[in-house]
Amino acid sequence: MLEFLKREKIKIEKEKMPQHIAIIMDGNGRWARKRGLPRSAGHRFGAQKLKEIVLFADEIGLKYLTVYAFSTENWKRPKEEVENLMNLLREFFDTEIENLINKTQIRIRVIGDISKLDKDIQERIVSAEEKTKDKKGLCVVIALNYGARQEIINAVKNLALDIKSGKIDIGDVDEDLFKKYLYTNDIPDPDLLIRPSGEMRVSNFLLWQISYTEFWFSNVLWPDFKKEHLLKAIEDYQKRERRFGGVK
Ligand code: FPP
């Protein structure tokens, strides 16, 4: 990797590494169309890219990588594409994730309302989370049937129930307490959000958690995303001054 950094003239400072990067893996469909391939081929290459970036993120010592794999809005896609994505997910858990479980210290977490996914997919998720829960390497957080507004509403409902039952006093509700009701209650907020494919929007991803996250956009389509892009995003991130609303 050092050789590569030198060649690309990329300077990464170890002390300033982000601990959590989030990625909106966008552009699979356009990547396929450009090659005259079906959209499913784009998703298949996108999944391979995910495996490559997960391994690389672990290698460079990243602590958390959150990826947007299927949103609460993605059900609106044609039935065939949804089925295709679900089958790809099954295959991904059975091959790539199984491999990661056996060969690495990577931990798998899933965020989102998985109760709406087929039972066999839910079982694969629970099993991967259970098998990796004590691992100490990169934590890969896969957002599946995830929507940030849905996450916040779910949190509000559960908090309201706890207030109603007397478990929580309304005067004690603050940001730290609210966070406990989110899917990401034990995960630090992302330092950096990457969105490839030229789109510059957040698409209902981690709305609460990205309040002070740095954004990095690129025109490259997700299946073409390379380790170099990840390193360039980290290099650019390290040049930013994060003030969290204060002054330096
Ligand atoms: C966005 O590209 C991508 C998705 C909605 C799905 C993301 C899925 C993968 C990267 C692969 C599957 C992942 C797993 C974990 C198996 P798009 O279809 O919106 O592309 P477009 O905007 O070019 O049409």
Tab-separated table of C-alpha atoms and ligand atoms in Angstrom:
chain	number	residue	atom	x	y	z
A	1	MET	CA	0.000	0.000	0.000
A	2	LEU	CA	2.881	2.387	0.751
A	3	GLU	CA	4.085	2.089	-2.850
A	4	PHE	CA	0.643	2.901	-4.051
A	5	LEU	CA	0.336	5.971	-1.815
A	6	LYS	CA	3.680	7.247	-3.131
A	7	ARG	CA	2.744	6.664	-6.741
A	8	GLU	CA	-0.577	8.455	-6.382
A	9	LYS	CA	1.039	11.178	-4.234
A	10	ILE	CA	-1.617	10.570	-1.575
A	11	LYS	CA	-0.691	11.563	1.961
A	12	ILE	CA	-2.571	9.837	4.756
A	13	GLU	CA	-1.834	10.764	8.372
A	14	LYS	CA	-2.324	7.854	10.741
A	15	GLU	CA	-3.314	10.064	13.650
A	16	LYS	CA	-6.066	11.726	11.644
A	17	MET	CA	-7.772	8.588	10.340
A	18	PRO	CA	-11.562	8.774	10.389
A	19	GLN	CA	-12.923	5.990	12.580
A	20	HIS	CA	-16.232	5.653	10.741
A	21	ILE	CA	-16.922	5.990	7.012
A	22	ALA	CA	-20.400	5.662	5.495
A	23	ILE	CA	-20.952	4.940	1.795
A	24	ILE	CA	-24.023	5.302	-0.418
A	25	MET	CA	-23.197	2.675	-3.050
A	26	ASP	CA	-24.818	4.382	-6.011
A	27	GLY	CA	-24.563	4.002	-9.780
A	28	ASN	CA	-24.892	0.241	-10.343
A	29	GLY	CA	-27.738	0.694	-12.849
A	30	ARG	CA	-25.953	3.343	-14.917
A	31	TRP	CA	-22.752	1.295	-14.874
A	32	ALA	CA	-24.658	-1.653	-16.376
A	33	ARG	CA	-26.532	0.457	-18.936
A	34	LYS	CA	-23.266	1.958	-20.218
A	35	ARG	CA	-22.143	-1.604	-21.005
A	36	GLY	CA	-25.444	-2.773	-22.476
A	37	LEU	CA	-25.924	-5.124	-19.497
A	38	PRO	CA	-29.014	-5.705	-17.336
A	39	ARG	CA	-29.234	-3.730	-14.076
A	40	SER	CA	-28.735	-6.990	-12.175
A	41	ALA	CA	-25.191	-7.189	-13.572
A	42	GLY	CA	-24.502	-3.735	-12.116
A	43	HIS	CA	-25.668	-4.889	-8.689
A	44	ARG	CA	-23.547	-8.033	-8.972
A	45	PHE	CA	-20.427	-5.997	-9.721
A	46	GLY	CA	-21.482	-3.592	-6.951
A	47	ALA	CA	-21.539	-6.454	-4.467
A	48	GLN	CA	-18.041	-7.581	-5.553
A	49	LYS	CA	-16.855	-4.009	-5.093
A	50	LEU	CA	-18.304	-3.987	-1.608
A	51	LYS	CA	-16.276	-7.083	-0.700
A	52	GLU	CA	-13.080	-5.474	-2.046
A	53	ILE	CA	-13.633	-2.207	-0.160
A	54	VAL	CA	-14.546	-4.006	3.081
A	55	LEU	CA	-11.281	-5.981	3.006
A	56	PHE	CA	-9.276	-2.863	2.202
A	57	ALA	CA	-10.984	-0.804	4.924
A	58	ASP	CA	-10.090	-3.535	7.433
A	59	GLU	CA	-6.510	-3.597	6.153
A	60	ILE	CA	-6.051	0.154	6.677
A	61	GLY	CA	-7.438	-0.074	10.209
A	62	LEU	CA	-10.820	1.601	9.790
A	63	LYS	CA	-13.106	0.859	12.756
A	64	TYR	CA	-16.588	1.223	11.183
A	65	LEU	CA	-17.842	1.089	7.594
A	66	THR	CA	-21.572	1.620	7.054
A	67	VAL	CA	-23.026	0.862	3.612
A	68	TYR	CA	-26.475	1.595	2.203
A	69	ALA	CA	-27.523	-1.667	0.537
A	70	PHE	CA	-31.335	-1.394	0.414
A	71	SER	CA	-33.506	1.529	1.474
A	72	THR	CA	-37.113	1.628	2.680
A	73	GLU	CA	-37.840	3.349	-0.662
A	74	ASN	CA	-36.147	0.689	-2.819
A	75	TRP	CA	-39.301	-1.497	-2.608
A	76	LYS	CA	-40.713	0.872	-5.254
A	77	ARG	CA	-38.380	-0.654	-7.865
A	78	PRO	CA	-39.754	-3.241	-10.324
A	79	LYS	CA	-40.538	-6.540	-8.595
A	80	GLU	CA	-37.903	-8.317	-10.657
A	81	GLU	CA	-35.137	-5.942	-9.524
A	82	VAL	CA	-36.165	-6.234	-5.864
A	83	GLU	CA	-36.149	-10.038	-6.136
A	84	ASN	CA	-32.802	-9.900	-7.815
A	85	LEU	CA	-31.336	-7.741	-5.034
A	86	MET	CA	-32.737	-10.092	-2.376
A	87	ASN	CA	-31.221	-13.113	-4.114
A	88	LEU	CA	-27.912	-11.314	-4.409
A	89	LEU	CA	-28.097	-10.590	-0.712
A	90	ARG	CA	-28.684	-14.291	0.050
A	91	GLU	CA	-25.700	-15.204	-2.108
A	92	PHE	CA	-23.553	-12.471	-0.525
A	93	PHE	CA	-24.260	-13.787	2.984
A	94	ASP	CA	-23.666	-17.420	1.937
A	95	THR	CA	-20.375	-16.810	0.155
A	96	GLU	CA	-18.618	-13.510	0.860
A	97	ILE	CA	-19.830	-12.933	4.408
A	98	GLU	CA	-19.289	-16.602	5.273
A	99	ASN	CA	-15.719	-16.192	4.023
A	100	LEU	CA	-15.193	-13.023	6.076
A	101	ILE	CA	-16.538	-14.823	9.145
A	102	ASN	CA	-14.102	-17.702	8.677
A	103	LYS	CA	-11.021	-15.778	7.603
A	104	THR	CA	-11.064	-12.326	9.237
A	105	GLN	CA	-11.760	-10.458	12.440
A	106	ILE	CA	-14.484	-8.428	10.702
A	107	ARG	CA	-17.745	-7.888	12.592
A	108	ILE	CA	-21.097	-7.770	10.790
A	109	ARG	CA	-24.015	-5.609	11.894
A	110	VAL	CA	-27.259	-4.849	10.096
A	111	ILE	CA	-29.399	-1.743	10.649
A	112	GLY	CA	-32.942	-1.253	9.370
A	113	ASP	CA	-36.317	-2.935	9.764
A	114	ILE	CA	-35.323	-6.489	8.912
A	115	SER	CA	-38.726	-7.856	10.007
A	116	LYS	CA	-39.999	-7.000	6.499
A	117	LEU	CA	-37.362	-9.211	4.816
A	118	ASP	CA	-37.974	-12.896	4.055
A	119	LYS	CA	-37.435	-15.184	7.053
A	120	ASP	CA	-34.448	-16.953	5.498
A	121	ILE	CA	-32.685	-13.614	4.976
A	122	GLN	CA	-33.426	-12.599	8.565
A	123	GLU	CA	-31.859	-15.888	9.702
A	124	ARG	CA	-28.725	-15.252	7.675
A	125	ILE	CA	-28.431	-11.776	9.227
A	126	VAL	CA	-28.934	-12.927	12.817
A	127	SER	CA	-26.446	-15.760	12.327
A	128	ALA	CA	-23.724	-13.478	10.881
A	129	GLU	CA	-24.218	-10.930	13.663
A	130	GLU	CA	-24.112	-13.633	16.324
A	131	LYS	CA	-21.015	-15.368	14.923
A	132	THR	CA	-19.047	-12.106	14.704
A	133	LYS	CA	-20.253	-10.238	17.774
A	134	ASP	CA	-16.973	-10.624	19.696
A	135	LYS	CA	-14.664	-9.878	16.770
A	136	LYS	CA	-12.310	-6.942	17.067
A	137	GLY	CA	-11.629	-5.894	13.467
A	138	LEU	CA	-13.576	-3.576	11.202
A	139	CYS	CA	-17.295	-3.403	11.998
A	140	VAL	CA	-19.259	-3.517	8.735
A	141	VAL	CA	-22.713	-2.052	9.206
A	142	ILE	CA	-25.091	-3.001	6.382
A	143	ALA	CA	-28.189	-0.814	6.055
A	144	LEU	CA	-31.031	-3.063	4.845
A	145	ASN	CA	-34.608	-1.918	4.516
A	146	TYR	CA	-33.194	1.169	6.177
A	147	GLY	CA	-34.670	4.660	6.102
A	148	ALA	CA	-33.540	7.392	8.465
A	149	ARG	CA	-37.028	8.865	8.898
A	150	GLN	CA	-38.386	5.406	9.673
A	151	GLU	CA	-35.515	4.918	12.174
A	152	ILE	CA	-36.332	8.218	13.907
A	153	ILE	CA	-40.080	7.491	14.052
A	154	ASN	CA	-39.346	4.039	15.449
A	155	ALA	CA	-37.100	5.663	18.101
A	156	VAL	CA	-39.772	8.236	19.009
A	157	LYS	CA	-42.411	5.525	19.412
A	158	ASN	CA	-40.221	3.420	21.697
A	159	LEU	CA	-39.179	6.462	23.717
A	160	ALA	CA	-42.839	7.507	24.085
A	161	LEU	CA	-43.678	4.020	25.391
A	162	ASP	CA	-40.888	4.273	27.987
A	163	ILE	CA	-42.087	7.722	29.069
A	164	LYS	CA	-45.669	6.469	29.295
A	165	SER	CA	-44.671	3.494	31.424
A	166	GLY	CA	-42.641	5.746	33.741
A	167	LYS	CA	-39.289	4.158	32.804
A	168	ILE	CA	-37.992	7.502	31.469
A	169	ASP	CA	-38.681	10.989	32.808
A	170	ILE	CA	-39.414	13.446	29.989
A	171	GLY	CA	-37.026	15.945	31.584
A	172	ASP	CA	-34.169	13.490	31.057
A	173	VAL	CA	-34.614	13.330	27.266
A	174	ASP	CA	-31.525	14.753	25.584
A	175	GLU	CA	-29.389	13.859	22.545
A	176	ASP	CA	-27.484	11.097	24.335
A	177	LEU	CA	-30.659	9.487	25.601
A	178	PHE	CA	-32.402	9.756	22.219
A	179	LYS	CA	-29.430	8.097	20.511
A	180	LYS	CA	-30.031	4.986	22.627
A	181	TYR	CA	-33.281	4.440	20.695
A	182	LEU	CA	-31.644	4.480	17.249
A	183	TYR	CA	-30.394	1.353	15.438
A	184	THR	CA	-26.927	2.848	15.761
A	185	ASN	CA	-27.078	3.232	19.561
A	186	ASP	CA	-23.636	1.663	20.059
A	187	ILE	CA	-21.974	2.982	16.898
A	188	PRO	CA	-20.172	6.358	16.710
A	189	ASP	CA	-21.474	8.879	14.157
A	190	PRO	CA	-19.763	8.741	10.738
A	191	ASP	CA	-16.819	11.084	10.273
A	192	LEU	CA	-17.038	10.878	6.504
A	193	LEU	CA	-19.896	10.144	4.074
A	194	ILE	CA	-18.961	9.081	0.543
A	195	ARG	CA	-21.441	9.149	-2.341
A	196	PRO	CA	-20.183	8.136	-5.765
A	197	SER	CA	-22.096	8.425	-9.076
A	198	GLY	CA	-22.416	12.199	-9.233
A	199	GLU	CA	-25.588	12.491	-7.140
A	200	MET	CA	-25.335	15.035	-4.365
A	201	ARG	CA	-28.056	14.118	-1.950
A	202	VAL	CA	-28.447	12.141	1.240
A	203	SER	CA	-31.450	9.962	0.239
A	204	ASN	CA	-32.818	9.317	3.737
A	205	PHE	CA	-29.520	7.867	5.008
A	206	LEU	CA	-28.437	8.326	8.655
A	207	LEU	CA	-30.090	11.744	9.005
A	208	TRP	CA	-29.556	12.010	12.767
A	209	GLN	CA	-26.027	10.608	12.671
A	210	ILE	CA	-24.565	12.829	9.904
A	211	SER	CA	-25.186	16.172	11.640
A	212	TYR	CA	-21.428	16.907	11.668
A	213	THR	CA	-20.195	14.409	9.085
A	214	GLU	CA	-17.895	15.545	6.260
A	215	PHE	CA	-19.228	14.759	2.754
A	216	TRP	CA	-17.203	13.519	-0.228
A	217	PHE	CA	-18.747	13.189	-3.671
A	218	SER	CA	-17.330	11.708	-6.861
A	219	ASN	CA	-18.628	11.068	-10.383
A	220	VAL	CA	-17.256	7.529	-10.436
A	221	LEU	CA	-19.973	4.850	-10.475
A	222	TRP	CA	-19.940	2.410	-7.531
A	223	PRO	CA	-18.785	-0.666	-9.525
A	224	ASP	CA	-15.814	1.436	-10.724
A	225	PHE	CA	-14.972	2.713	-7.236
A	226	LYS	CA	-11.394	1.797	-6.328
A	227	LYS	CA	-9.228	1.661	-3.223
A	228	GLU	CA	-7.612	4.830	-4.586
A	229	HIS	CA	-10.939	6.652	-4.325
A	230	LEU	CA	-11.306	5.624	-0.703
A	231	LEU	CA	-7.797	6.846	0.070
A	232	LYS	CA	-8.357	10.107	-1.812
A	233	ALA	CA	-11.563	10.668	0.183
A	234	ILE	CA	-9.626	10.067	3.416
A	235	GLU	CA	-6.843	12.421	2.295
A	236	ASP	CA	-9.382	15.170	1.497
A	237	TYR	CA	-11.143	14.541	4.796
A	238	GLN	CA	-7.871	15.029	6.657
A	239	LYS	CA	-7.463	18.477	5.105
A	240	ARG	CA	-10.827	19.650	6.393
A	241	GLU	CA	-11.168	21.611	9.604
A	242	ARG	CA	-13.942	20.130	11.721
A	243	ARG	CA	-15.299	22.720	14.107
A	244	PHE	CA	-18.570	21.099	15.250
A	245	GLY	CA	-20.160	24.550	15.373
A	246	GLY	CA	-17.320	26.069	17.423
A	247	VAL	CA	-14.264	28.119	16.426
A	248	LYS	CA	-10.631	27.053	16.123
B	1	FPP	C1	-27.832	2.004	-6.132
B	1	FPP	O1	-27.551	1.905	-7.498
B	1	FPP	C2	-27.634	0.741	-5.508
B	1	FPP	C3	-28.576	0.040	-4.822
B	1	FPP	C4	-29.964	0.467	-4.651
B	1	FPP	C5	-28.257	-1.248	-4.201
B	1	FPP	C6	-26.893	-1.339	-3.619
B	1	FPP	C7	-26.501	-2.739	-3.700
B	1	FPP	C8	-25.274	-3.203	-3.974
B	1	FPP	C9	-24.075	-2.390	-4.096
B	1	FPP	C10	-25.048	-4.637	-4.187
B	1	FPP	C11	-25.746	-5.512	-3.295
B	1	FPP	C12	-25.285	-5.423	-1.921
B	1	FPP	C13	-25.267	-6.463	-1.141
B	1	FPP	C14	-24.933	-6.304	0.311
B	1	FPP	C15	-25.537	-7.794	-1.675
B	1	FPP	P1	-28.731	2.194	-8.511
B	1	FPP	O2	-29.390	0.916	-8.831
B	1	FPP	O3	-29.643	3.226	-7.918
B	1	FPP	O4	-27.949	2.771	-9.716
B	1	FPP	P2	-28.451	3.887	-10.721
B	1	FPP	O5	-28.740	5.116	-9.903
B	1	FPP	O6	-27.317	4.065	-11.648
B	1	FPP	O7	-29.688	3.330	-11.386
